[in-house]
Amino acid sequence: MLRCLALTEAFLLAEEKHGWQTAGTWVVAIAAGAAVLYFGREFFVPIVFAVLMAVLFRPLVRWMEKARIPTAIGAAIVTLGLIGVILVAGWLMVTPVQHWLAAAPERFEAAQTKISQLRQPMKKMADVAQKLQHVTDDATSKPSGAPEPAPAPAESSSFTSSHLAGTTTKLIGEIVEVLVLMYLLLSTGRLFIQKLVKVIPLLRDKQVALNVVEESQGVVAKYLLVTATINAVQGTIIGLSLWWLGVPSPLIWGALTIVLEFVPYLGATVMVVLLSITAFATFDSMGRILAVPGVYLFITTLQNSVVSPYAYGNKLKLNPVAVLVGVLLWWFLWGTPGAFLAVPIVASVKVLADRVEDLKPIGEFLGE
């Protein structure tokens, strides 16, 4: 009996030790993977963007294949069409953006002045409280002849032309890289999926991998298409509303809405901050100042509460907390591009977790 108890205890200790070793291995693997993603973001980000674009436009190429158009030619048509759309959009936006950037320093300075005026009563109260504290506590008060610290030099809010030119050049290079990769992925059709299935040893794992890839493609394509449609309508409504309120450059605000709404929570936060600053710089009436971000919040809340749940359906119902954590995580790893890619990545991880038995707890957490 004692020997049985001793053997049982030894077995439990071995299992506990093995569990700790397994947990330690997972921690090391996750840390190593995060480091690779962080330091290799210049390599990974264009690839992920190209994969998402290929998933989005793959149905168009498939439709052309059914019309007996060769895959390579169909991919070229889609890629050239996308380049045309980018060029037209850039041509339409270049003049409003130039005017907005030229007026931005003056507007930000005007907004800062008005905000400083609103803070004057609070500043006076703080000065009075500080003086009372100095009077009642001589031990901690400054000597009467002590010089006041020099104010910190104000940082310039204007963009230098060299910095802007360097950013534009880098952005154009990244767009070209993404478009080339997208064309190659579209022109090769299902070659990547076939290679992936071929290198997997077990037949059961081959079927799981095929199901995961196909379902992920469907979920991501639907997310991108539905989100782009919703954002386009929302951006149009917000642009018209801001034009009606008299906000300068409504076309830019509509375009920013379309782009930033791809980033849950953070995109709306940036829009509210920028619109509030612009309203402070443009209007004197507090009612009109509050109306500008208020209109945006009302339209966005209505979209998130009524339109999105119906449009996305059950396949894209994700835990809001998991989405926010995912956005923050990928923003930390890959910066602004990571914030845009976060939701498709989280949705793909959920599809994988739902299909793999050992990862089902993760899928349960990511689901709504």
mmCIF file of C-alpha atoms in Angstrom:
data_model
loop_
_atom_site.group_PDB
_atom_site.id
_atom_site.type_symbol
_atom_site.label_atom_id
_atom_site.label_comp_id
_atom_site.label_asym_id
_atom_site.label_seq_id
_atom_site.Cartn_x
_atom_site.Cartn_y
_atom_site.Cartn_z
ATOM 1 C CA MET A 1 0.000 0.000 0.000
ATOM 2 C CA LEU A 2 2.779 2.397 0.920
ATOM 3 C CA ARG A 3 4.610 1.499 -2.264
ATOM 4 C CA CYS A 4 1.489 2.276 -4.316
ATOM 5 C CA LEU A 5 1.144 5.656 -2.618
ATOM 6 C CA ALA A 6 4.820 6.392 -3.234
ATOM 7 C CA LEU A 7 4.504 5.458 -6.908
ATOM 8 C CA THR A 8 1.369 7.598 -7.250
ATOM 9 C CA GLU A 9 3.085 10.578 -5.639
ATOM 10 C CA ALA A 10 6.129 10.165 -7.897
ATOM 11 C CA PHE A 11 3.859 9.987 -10.944
ATOM 12 C CA LEU A 12 2.016 13.168 -9.933
ATOM 13 C CA LEU A 13 5.281 14.987 -9.332
ATOM 14 C CA ALA A 14 6.541 13.909 -12.745
ATOM 15 C CA GLU A 15 3.317 15.077 -14.378
ATOM 16 C CA GLU A 16 3.527 18.418 -12.569
ATOM 17 C CA LYS A 17 7.153 18.832 -13.636
ATOM 18 C CA HIS A 18 6.247 17.931 -17.219
ATOM 19 C CA GLY A 19 3.390 20.453 -17.118
ATOM 20 C CA TRP A 20 5.720 23.204 -15.949
ATOM 21 C CA GLN A 21 8.184 22.275 -18.686
ATOM 22 C CA THR A 22 5.404 22.416 -21.273
ATOM 23 C CA ALA A 23 4.217 25.797 -19.994
ATOM 24 C CA GLY A 24 7.772 27.103 -20.037
ATOM 25 C CA THR A 25 8.200 25.883 -23.603
ATOM 26 C CA TRP A 26 5.030 27.697 -24.652
ATOM 27 C CA VAL A 27 6.149 30.916 -22.962
ATOM 28 C CA VAL A 28 9.535 30.782 -24.695
ATOM 29 C CA ALA A 29 7.919 29.971 -28.047
ATOM 30 C CA ILE A 30 5.422 32.845 -27.748
ATOM 31 C CA ALA A 31 8.152 35.296 -26.705
ATOM 32 C CA ALA A 32 10.375 34.173 -29.594
ATOM 33 C CA GLY A 33 7.483 34.463 -32.064
ATOM 34 C CA ALA A 34 6.617 37.959 -30.825
ATOM 35 C CA ALA A 35 10.257 39.018 -31.182
ATOM 36 C CA VAL A 36 10.400 37.676 -34.755
ATOM 37 C CA LEU A 37 7.180 39.502 -35.656
ATOM 38 C CA TYR A 38 8.355 42.741 -34.018
ATOM 39 C CA PHE A 39 11.810 42.907 -35.541
ATOM 40 C CA GLY A 40 10.667 41.454 -38.878
ATOM 41 C CA ARG A 41 7.688 43.776 -39.388
ATOM 42 C CA GLU A 42 9.256 45.359 -42.477
ATOM 43 C CA PHE A 43 9.228 41.890 -44.043
ATOM 44 C CA PHE A 44 5.910 40.523 -42.763
ATOM 45 C CA VAL A 45 3.577 43.534 -43.102
ATOM 46 C CA PRO A 46 3.630 43.792 -46.945
ATOM 47 C CA ILE A 47 3.133 40.043 -47.220
ATOM 48 C CA VAL A 48 0.089 40.045 -44.938
ATOM 49 C CA PHE A 49 -1.410 43.048 -46.743
ATOM 50 C CA ALA A 50 -0.842 41.316 -50.102
ATOM 51 C CA VAL A 51 -2.493 38.116 -48.843
ATOM 52 C CA LEU A 52 -5.543 40.061 -47.640
ATOM 53 C CA MET A 53 -5.841 41.908 -50.942
ATOM 54 C CA ALA A 54 -5.496 38.630 -52.840
ATOM 55 C CA VAL A 55 -8.237 37.075 -50.710
ATOM 56 C CA LEU A 56 -10.495 40.079 -51.365
ATOM 57 C CA PHE A 57 -10.033 40.071 -55.162
ATOM 58 C CA ARG A 58 -9.754 36.329 -55.687
ATOM 59 C CA PRO A 59 -13.517 35.996 -56.480
ATOM 60 C CA LEU A 60 -13.087 38.451 -59.383
ATOM 61 C CA VAL A 61 -10.240 36.407 -60.835
ATOM 62 C CA ARG A 62 -12.257 33.221 -60.342
ATOM 63 C CA TRP A 63 -15.185 34.798 -62.206
ATOM 64 C CA MET A 64 -12.858 35.669 -65.092
ATOM 65 C CA GLU A 65 -11.567 32.090 -65.100
ATOM 66 C CA LYS A 66 -15.138 30.894 -65.599
ATOM 67 C CA ALA A 67 -15.332 33.286 -68.562
ATOM 68 C CA ARG A 68 -12.234 31.478 -69.991
ATOM 69 C CA ILE A 69 -9.873 34.352 -69.279
ATOM 70 C CA PRO A 70 -6.440 33.007 -68.241
ATOM 71 C CA THR A 71 -5.646 33.408 -64.547
ATOM 72 C CA ALA A 72 -2.542 35.538 -65.158
ATOM 73 C CA ILE A 73 -4.473 37.922 -67.411
ATOM 74 C CA GLY A 74 -7.358 38.149 -64.937
ATOM 75 C CA ALA A 75 -4.907 38.920 -62.130
ATOM 76 C CA ALA A 76 -3.293 41.605 -64.298
ATOM 77 C CA ILE A 77 -6.687 43.189 -65.032
ATOM 78 C CA VAL A 78 -7.573 43.292 -61.343
ATOM 79 C CA THR A 79 -4.164 44.694 -60.366
ATOM 80 C CA LEU A 80 -4.220 47.385 -63.077
ATOM 81 C CA GLY A 81 -7.778 48.296 -62.113
ATOM 82 C CA LEU A 82 -6.746 48.699 -58.478
ATOM 83 C CA ILE A 83 -3.774 50.857 -59.528
ATOM 84 C CA GLY A 84 -6.164 53.024 -61.533
ATOM 85 C CA VAL A 85 -8.474 53.452 -58.549
ATOM 86 C CA ILE A 86 -5.515 54.417 -56.323
ATOM 87 C CA LEU A 87 -4.271 56.956 -58.883
ATOM 88 C CA VAL A 88 -7.717 58.530 -59.345
ATOM 89 C CA ALA A 89 -8.268 58.711 -55.575
ATOM 90 C CA GLY A 90 -4.827 60.261 -55.105
ATOM 91 C CA TRP A 91 -5.483 62.805 -57.853
ATOM 92 C CA LEU A 92 -8.818 63.771 -56.277
ATOM 93 C CA MET A 93 -7.330 64.071 -52.788
ATOM 94 C CA VAL A 94 -4.004 65.775 -53.509
ATOM 95 C CA THR A 95 -5.365 69.343 -53.682
ATOM 96 C CA PRO A 96 -7.601 69.131 -50.555
ATOM 97 C CA VAL A 97 -4.770 67.466 -48.624
ATOM 98 C CA GLN A 98 -2.306 70.181 -49.645
ATOM 99 C CA HIS A 99 -4.715 72.909 -48.525
ATOM 100 C CA TRP A 100 -5.409 71.087 -45.260
ATOM 101 C CA LEU A 101 -1.714 70.627 -44.493
ATOM 102 C CA ALA A 102 -1.003 74.279 -45.311
ATOM 103 C CA ALA A 103 -3.707 75.466 -42.917
ATOM 104 C CA ALA A 104 -3.089 72.813 -40.243
ATOM 105 C CA PRO A 105 -0.442 74.716 -38.185
ATOM 106 C CA GLU A 106 -2.625 77.827 -37.985
ATOM 107 C CA ARG A 107 -5.705 75.801 -37.046
ATOM 108 C CA PHE A 108 -3.886 73.833 -34.357
ATOM 109 C CA GLU A 109 -2.469 77.067 -32.932
ATOM 110 C CA ALA A 110 -5.936 78.664 -32.881
ATOM 111 C CA ALA A 111 -7.374 75.588 -31.164
ATOM 112 C CA GLN A 112 -4.573 75.632 -28.584
ATOM 113 C CA THR A 113 -5.242 79.324 -27.879
ATOM 114 C CA LYS A 114 -8.960 78.743 -27.324
ATOM 115 C CA ILE A 115 -8.326 75.708 -25.121
ATOM 116 C CA SER A 116 -5.835 77.758 -23.081
ATOM 117 C CA GLN A 117 -8.470 80.469 -22.602
ATOM 118 C CA LEU A 118 -10.936 77.878 -21.323
ATOM 119 C CA ARG A 119 -8.316 76.641 -18.866
ATOM 120 C CA GLN A 120 -7.621 80.116 -17.453
ATOM 121 C CA PRO A 121 -10.194 79.906 -14.599
ATOM 122 C CA MET A 122 -8.837 76.514 -13.517
ATOM 123 C CA LYS A 123 -5.275 77.816 -13.758
ATOM 124 C CA LYS A 124 -6.127 80.803 -11.544
ATOM 125 C CA MET A 125 -7.675 78.498 -8.948
ATOM 126 C CA ALA A 126 -4.570 76.310 -9.020
ATOM 127 C CA ASP A 127 -2.332 79.392 -8.574
ATOM 128 C CA VAL A 128 -4.373 80.567 -5.589
ATOM 129 C CA ALA A 129 -4.183 77.106 -4.004
ATOM 130 C CA GLN A 130 -0.440 77.000 -4.568
ATOM 131 C CA LYS A 131 0.071 80.431 -2.981
ATOM 132 C CA LEU A 132 -2.001 79.418 0.048
ATOM 133 C CA GLN A 133 0.108 76.298 0.397
ATOM 134 C CA HIS A 134 3.300 78.391 0.266
ATOM 135 C CA VAL A 135 1.990 80.737 2.927
ATOM 136 C CA THR A 136 0.980 77.974 5.327
ATOM 137 C CA ASP A 137 4.048 75.815 4.729
ATOM 138 C CA ASP A 138 7.199 77.961 4.778
ATOM 139 C CA ALA A 139 9.430 74.933 4.948
ATOM 140 C CA THR A 140 8.478 73.797 1.487
ATOM 141 C CA SER A 141 8.080 77.220 -0.111
ATOM 142 C CA LYS A 142 10.600 78.647 -2.577
ATOM 143 C CA PRO A 143 12.823 81.593 -1.575
ATOM 144 C CA SER A 144 11.269 84.901 -2.528
ATOM 145 C CA GLY A 145 14.081 85.774 -4.915
ATOM 146 C CA ALA A 146 14.252 82.444 -6.677
ATOM 147 C CA PRO A 147 14.032 82.800 -10.440
ATOM 148 C CA GLU A 148 11.108 81.201 -12.214
ATOM 149 C CA PRO A 149 12.066 78.275 -14.420
ATOM 150 C CA ALA A 150 12.261 79.167 -18.059
ATOM 151 C CA PRO A 151 9.347 77.863 -20.091
ATOM 152 C CA ALA A 152 10.093 74.920 -22.330
ATOM 153 C CA PRO A 153 10.415 75.869 -25.959
ATOM 154 C CA ALA A 154 7.278 75.148 -27.924
ATOM 155 C CA GLU A 155 7.566 72.311 -30.371
ATOM 156 C CA SER A 156 6.872 73.179 -33.954
ATOM 157 C CA SER A 157 3.698 71.582 -35.308
ATOM 158 C CA SER A 158 4.567 72.020 -38.954
ATOM 159 C CA PHE A 159 5.846 69.212 -41.122
ATOM 160 C CA THR A 160 9.094 69.785 -42.956
ATOM 161 C CA SER A 161 9.024 69.174 -46.693
ATOM 162 C CA SER A 162 11.893 66.688 -46.484
ATOM 163 C CA HIS A 163 10.124 64.571 -43.864
ATOM 164 C CA LEU A 164 6.902 64.595 -45.896
ATOM 165 C CA ALA A 165 8.756 63.678 -49.092
ATOM 166 C CA GLY A 166 10.560 60.812 -47.354
ATOM 167 C CA THR A 167 7.308 59.463 -45.908
ATOM 168 C CA THR A 168 5.579 59.679 -49.296
ATOM 169 C CA THR A 169 8.434 57.876 -51.048
ATOM 170 C CA LYS A 170 8.409 55.085 -48.474
ATOM 171 C CA LEU A 171 4.635 54.730 -48.714
ATOM 172 C CA ILE A 172 4.741 54.502 -52.517
ATOM 173 C CA GLY A 173 7.457 51.839 -52.308
ATOM 174 C CA GLU A 174 5.383 49.767 -49.858
ATOM 175 C CA ILE A 175 2.270 50.084 -52.041
ATOM 176 C CA VAL A 176 4.206 48.880 -55.083
ATOM 177 C CA GLU A 177 5.556 45.933 -53.100
ATOM 178 C CA VAL A 178 2.071 44.958 -51.933
ATOM 179 C CA LEU A 179 0.641 45.224 -55.454
ATOM 180 C CA VAL A 180 3.394 43.046 -56.942
ATOM 181 C CA LEU A 181 2.911 40.377 -54.260
ATOM 182 C CA MET A 182 -0.866 40.539 -54.703
ATOM 183 C CA TYR A 183 -0.542 39.987 -58.454
ATOM 184 C CA LEU A 184 1.724 36.984 -57.928
ATOM 185 C CA LEU A 185 -0.692 35.445 -55.422
ATOM 186 C CA LEU A 186 -3.664 36.012 -57.727
ATOM 187 C CA SER A 187 -1.894 34.749 -60.838
ATOM 188 C CA THR A 188 -0.825 31.488 -59.172
ATOM 189 C CA GLY A 189 -4.382 30.653 -58.141
ATOM 190 C CA ARG A 190 -4.571 27.836 -55.579
ATOM 191 C CA LEU A 191 -0.878 26.927 -55.843
ATOM 192 C CA PHE A 192 -0.090 28.124 -52.316
ATOM 193 C CA ILE A 193 -2.931 26.100 -50.799
ATOM 194 C CA GLN A 194 -1.927 23.013 -52.768
ATOM 195 C CA LYS A 195 1.683 23.288 -51.586
ATOM 196 C CA LEU A 196 0.519 23.736 -47.988
ATOM 197 C CA VAL A 197 -1.661 20.643 -48.110
ATOM 198 C CA LYS A 198 1.054 18.630 -49.844
ATOM 199 C CA VAL A 199 3.704 19.170 -47.140
ATOM 200 C CA ILE A 200 1.349 18.103 -44.307
ATOM 201 C CA PRO A 201 2.033 14.418 -43.544
ATOM 202 C CA LEU A 202 -1.299 13.088 -42.205
ATOM 203 C CA LEU A 203 -4.468 12.908 -44.305
ATOM 204 C CA ARG A 204 -6.602 14.114 -41.392
ATOM 205 C CA ASP A 205 -4.360 17.149 -40.922
ATOM 206 C CA LYS A 206 -4.505 17.833 -44.671
ATOM 207 C CA GLN A 207 -8.289 18.054 -44.522
ATOM 208 C CA VAL A 208 -8.206 20.278 -41.422
ATOM 209 C CA ALA A 209 -5.669 22.617 -43.058
ATOM 210 C CA LEU A 210 -7.741 22.816 -46.243
ATOM 211 C CA ASN A 211 -10.921 23.592 -44.275
ATOM 212 C CA VAL A 212 -9.135 26.240 -42.181
ATOM 213 C CA VAL A 213 -7.667 27.990 -45.219
ATOM 214 C CA GLU A 214 -10.922 27.998 -47.179
ATOM 215 C CA GLU A 215 -13.032 29.134 -44.220
ATOM 216 C CA SER A 216 -10.492 31.807 -43.279
ATOM 217 C CA GLN A 217 -10.508 33.129 -46.823
ATOM 218 C CA GLY A 218 -14.299 33.331 -46.801
ATOM 219 C CA VAL A 219 -14.461 35.034 -43.410
ATOM 220 C CA VAL A 220 -11.715 37.553 -44.204
ATOM 221 C CA ALA A 221 -13.110 38.339 -47.669
ATOM 222 C CA LYS A 222 -16.556 38.944 -46.201
ATOM 223 C CA TYR A 223 -15.110 41.121 -43.436
ATOM 224 C CA LEU A 224 -13.124 43.260 -45.869
ATOM 225 C CA LEU A 225 -16.001 43.638 -48.320
ATOM 226 C CA VAL A 226 -18.650 44.384 -45.692
ATOM 227 C CA THR A 227 -16.378 46.757 -43.767
ATOM 228 C CA ALA A 228 -15.356 48.640 -46.921
ATOM 229 C CA THR A 229 -19.022 49.054 -47.903
ATOM 230 C CA ILE A 230 -20.088 50.213 -44.435
ATOM 231 C CA ASN A 231 -17.143 52.597 -44.158
ATOM 232 C CA ALA A 232 -17.837 54.090 -47.603
ATOM 233 C CA VAL A 233 -21.458 54.830 -46.679
ATOM 234 C CA GLN A 234 -20.484 56.093 -43.239
ATOM 235 C CA GLY A 235 -17.711 58.305 -44.657
ATOM 236 C CA THR A 236 -20.128 59.797 -47.191
ATOM 237 C CA ILE A 237 -22.722 60.582 -44.510
ATOM 238 C CA ILE A 238 -20.129 62.085 -42.167
ATOM 239 C CA GLY A 239 -18.585 64.152 -44.969
ATOM 240 C CA LEU A 240 -22.003 65.575 -45.896
ATOM 241 C CA SER A 241 -22.870 66.220 -42.244
ATOM 242 C CA LEU A 242 -19.628 68.080 -41.610
ATOM 243 C CA TRP A 243 -20.122 70.074 -44.818
ATOM 244 C CA TRP A 244 -23.576 71.070 -43.542
ATOM 245 C CA LEU A 245 -22.025 72.139 -40.212
ATOM 246 C CA GLY A 246 -19.448 74.271 -42.043
ATOM 247 C CA VAL A 247 -16.352 72.234 -41.155
ATOM 248 C CA PRO A 248 -13.448 72.889 -43.561
ATOM 249 C CA SER A 249 -12.328 70.104 -45.928
ATOM 250 C CA PRO A 250 -15.299 67.714 -45.499
ATOM 251 C CA LEU A 251 -13.938 65.510 -48.310
ATOM 252 C CA ILE A 252 -10.823 64.765 -46.253
ATOM 253 C CA TRP A 253 -12.882 63.917 -43.163
ATOM 254 C CA GLY A 254 -15.032 61.540 -45.184
ATOM 255 C CA ALA A 255 -11.932 59.830 -46.609
ATOM 256 C CA LEU A 256 -10.333 59.612 -43.144
ATOM 257 C CA THR A 257 -13.502 58.006 -41.822
ATOM 258 C CA ILE A 258 -13.395 55.336 -44.537
ATOM 259 C CA VAL A 259 -9.765 54.512 -43.707
ATOM 260 C CA LEU A 260 -9.719 54.838 -39.898
ATOM 261 C CA GLU A 261 -12.937 52.883 -39.343
ATOM 262 C CA PHE A 262 -10.986 49.774 -40.368
ATOM 263 C CA VAL A 263 -9.302 50.087 -36.944
ATOM 264 C CA PRO A 264 -11.875 49.323 -34.218
ATOM 265 C CA TYR A 265 -12.003 51.776 -31.287
ATOM 266 C CA LEU A 266 -8.676 53.480 -32.005
ATOM 267 C CA GLY A 267 -9.782 54.831 -35.382
ATOM 268 C CA ALA A 268 -12.905 56.423 -33.899
ATOM 269 C CA THR A 269 -10.842 57.865 -31.043
ATOM 270 C CA VAL A 270 -8.421 59.525 -33.474
ATOM 271 C CA MET A 271 -11.327 60.946 -35.490
ATOM 272 C CA VAL A 272 -13.002 62.423 -32.401
ATOM 273 C CA VAL A 273 -9.759 64.074 -31.274
ATOM 274 C CA LEU A 274 -9.003 65.525 -34.718
ATOM 275 C CA LEU A 275 -12.572 66.764 -35.223
ATOM 276 C CA SER A 276 -12.607 68.339 -31.757
ATOM 277 C CA ILE A 277 -9.389 70.239 -32.471
ATOM 278 C CA THR A 278 -10.719 71.387 -35.842
ATOM 279 C CA ALA A 279 -14.010 72.496 -34.270
ATOM 280 C CA PHE A 280 -12.176 74.524 -31.612
ATOM 281 C CA ALA A 281 -10.102 76.189 -34.324
ATOM 282 C CA THR A 282 -13.072 76.900 -36.621
ATOM 283 C CA PHE A 283 -16.011 77.932 -34.431
ATOM 284 C CA ASP A 284 -16.531 80.221 -31.448
ATOM 285 C CA SER A 285 -19.890 78.874 -30.292
ATOM 286 C CA MET A 286 -19.579 76.005 -27.832
ATOM 287 C CA GLY A 287 -22.721 74.433 -29.301
ATOM 288 C CA ARG A 288 -21.189 74.163 -32.777
ATOM 289 C CA ILE A 289 -17.881 73.007 -31.314
ATOM 290 C CA LEU A 290 -19.597 70.131 -29.512
ATOM 291 C CA ALA A 291 -21.813 69.362 -32.512
ATOM 292 C CA VAL A 292 -18.866 68.395 -34.742
ATOM 293 C CA PRO A 293 -17.552 65.403 -32.717
ATOM 294 C CA GLY A 294 -21.105 64.756 -31.511
ATOM 295 C CA VAL A 295 -22.363 64.130 -35.054
ATOM 296 C CA TYR A 296 -19.493 61.722 -35.691
ATOM 297 C CA LEU A 297 -20.139 59.835 -32.427
ATOM 298 C CA PHE A 298 -23.879 59.612 -33.142
ATOM 299 C CA ILE A 299 -23.398 58.222 -36.663
ATOM 300 C CA THR A 300 -20.661 55.807 -35.540
ATOM 301 C CA THR A 301 -22.699 54.547 -32.577
ATOM 302 C CA LEU A 302 -25.733 54.032 -34.811
ATOM 303 C CA GLN A 303 -23.606 52.101 -37.302
ATOM 304 C CA ASN A 304 -22.019 49.905 -34.624
ATOM 305 C CA SER A 305 -25.310 49.197 -32.858
ATOM 306 C CA VAL A 306 -27.685 48.669 -35.777
ATOM 307 C CA VAL A 307 -25.883 48.190 -39.087
ATOM 308 C CA SER A 308 -22.780 46.158 -38.201
ATOM 309 C CA PRO A 309 -24.461 43.311 -36.209
ATOM 310 C CA TYR A 310 -26.856 42.696 -39.096
ATOM 311 C CA ALA A 311 -24.274 43.071 -41.870
ATOM 312 C CA TYR A 312 -21.507 40.901 -40.429
ATOM 313 C CA GLY A 313 -23.606 37.925 -39.354
ATOM 314 C CA ASN A 314 -22.604 35.060 -37.062
ATOM 315 C CA LYS A 315 -19.306 34.247 -38.780
ATOM 316 C CA LEU A 316 -17.743 37.551 -37.774
ATOM 317 C CA LYS A 317 -19.078 37.923 -34.255
ATOM 318 C CA LEU A 318 -15.945 38.448 -32.170
ATOM 319 C CA ASN A 319 -15.521 39.261 -28.511
ATOM 320 C CA PRO A 320 -15.137 43.083 -28.278
ATOM 321 C CA VAL A 321 -12.517 42.712 -25.539
ATOM 322 C CA ALA A 322 -10.553 40.256 -27.681
ATOM 323 C CA VAL A 323 -10.774 42.642 -30.641
ATOM 324 C CA LEU A 324 -9.460 45.553 -28.571
ATOM 325 C CA VAL A 325 -6.634 43.440 -27.139
ATOM 326 C CA GLY A 326 -5.817 42.215 -30.642
ATOM 327 C CA VAL A 327 -5.714 45.757 -32.016
ATOM 328 C CA LEU A 328 -3.419 46.917 -29.199
ATOM 329 C CA LEU A 329 -1.189 43.854 -29.563
ATOM 330 C CA TRP A 330 -0.709 44.163 -33.323
ATOM 331 C CA TRP A 331 -0.350 47.928 -33.017
ATOM 332 C CA PHE A 332 2.519 47.309 -30.599
ATOM 333 C CA LEU A 333 4.117 44.713 -32.882
ATOM 334 C CA TRP A 334 3.610 46.348 -36.292
ATOM 335 C CA GLY A 335 2.555 49.929 -35.602
ATOM 336 C CA THR A 336 -0.255 51.515 -37.623
ATOM 337 C CA PRO A 337 -0.336 48.726 -40.276
ATOM 338 C CA GLY A 338 -0.759 46.193 -37.470
ATOM 339 C CA ALA A 339 -3.817 48.052 -36.184
ATOM 340 C CA PHE A 340 -5.405 47.786 -39.656
ATOM 341 C CA LEU A 341 -4.555 44.076 -39.925
ATOM 342 C CA ALA A 342 -5.619 43.135 -36.391
ATOM 343 C CA VAL A 343 -9.242 42.127 -36.995
ATOM 344 C CA PRO A 344 -8.567 39.882 -40.050
ATOM 345 C CA ILE A 345 -5.757 38.203 -38.091
ATOM 346 C CA VAL A 346 -7.977 37.681 -35.034
ATOM 347 C CA ALA A 347 -10.777 36.302 -37.244
ATOM 348 C CA SER A 348 -8.360 33.872 -38.922
ATOM 349 C CA VAL A 349 -7.018 32.736 -35.546
ATOM 350 C CA LYS A 350 -10.589 32.077 -34.380
ATOM 351 C CA VAL A 351 -11.292 29.927 -37.447
ATOM 352 C CA LEU A 352 -8.117 27.936 -36.768
ATOM 353 C CA ALA A 353 -8.901 27.576 -33.052
ATOM 354 C CA ASP A 354 -12.434 26.359 -33.756
ATOM 355 C CA ARG A 355 -11.074 23.622 -36.059
ATOM 356 C CA VAL A 356 -8.207 22.378 -33.860
ATOM 357 C CA GLU A 357 -9.223 20.536 -30.704
ATOM 358 C CA ASP A 358 -6.350 21.749 -28.527
ATOM 359 C CA LEU A 359 -7.012 25.392 -29.451
ATOM 360 C CA LYS A 360 -10.770 25.427 -28.866
ATOM 361 C CA PRO A 361 -10.463 27.400 -25.581
ATOM 362 C CA ILE A 362 -8.861 30.214 -27.565
ATOM 363 C CA GLY A 363 -11.686 30.090 -30.100
ATOM 364 C CA GLU A 364 -14.210 30.236 -27.248
ATOM 365 C CA PHE A 365 -12.511 33.340 -25.839
ATOM 366 C CA LEU A 366 -12.345 35.085 -29.224
ATOM 367 C CA GLY A 367 -16.019 34.372 -29.976
ATOM 368 C CA GLU A 368 -18.898 36.497 -28.793
#
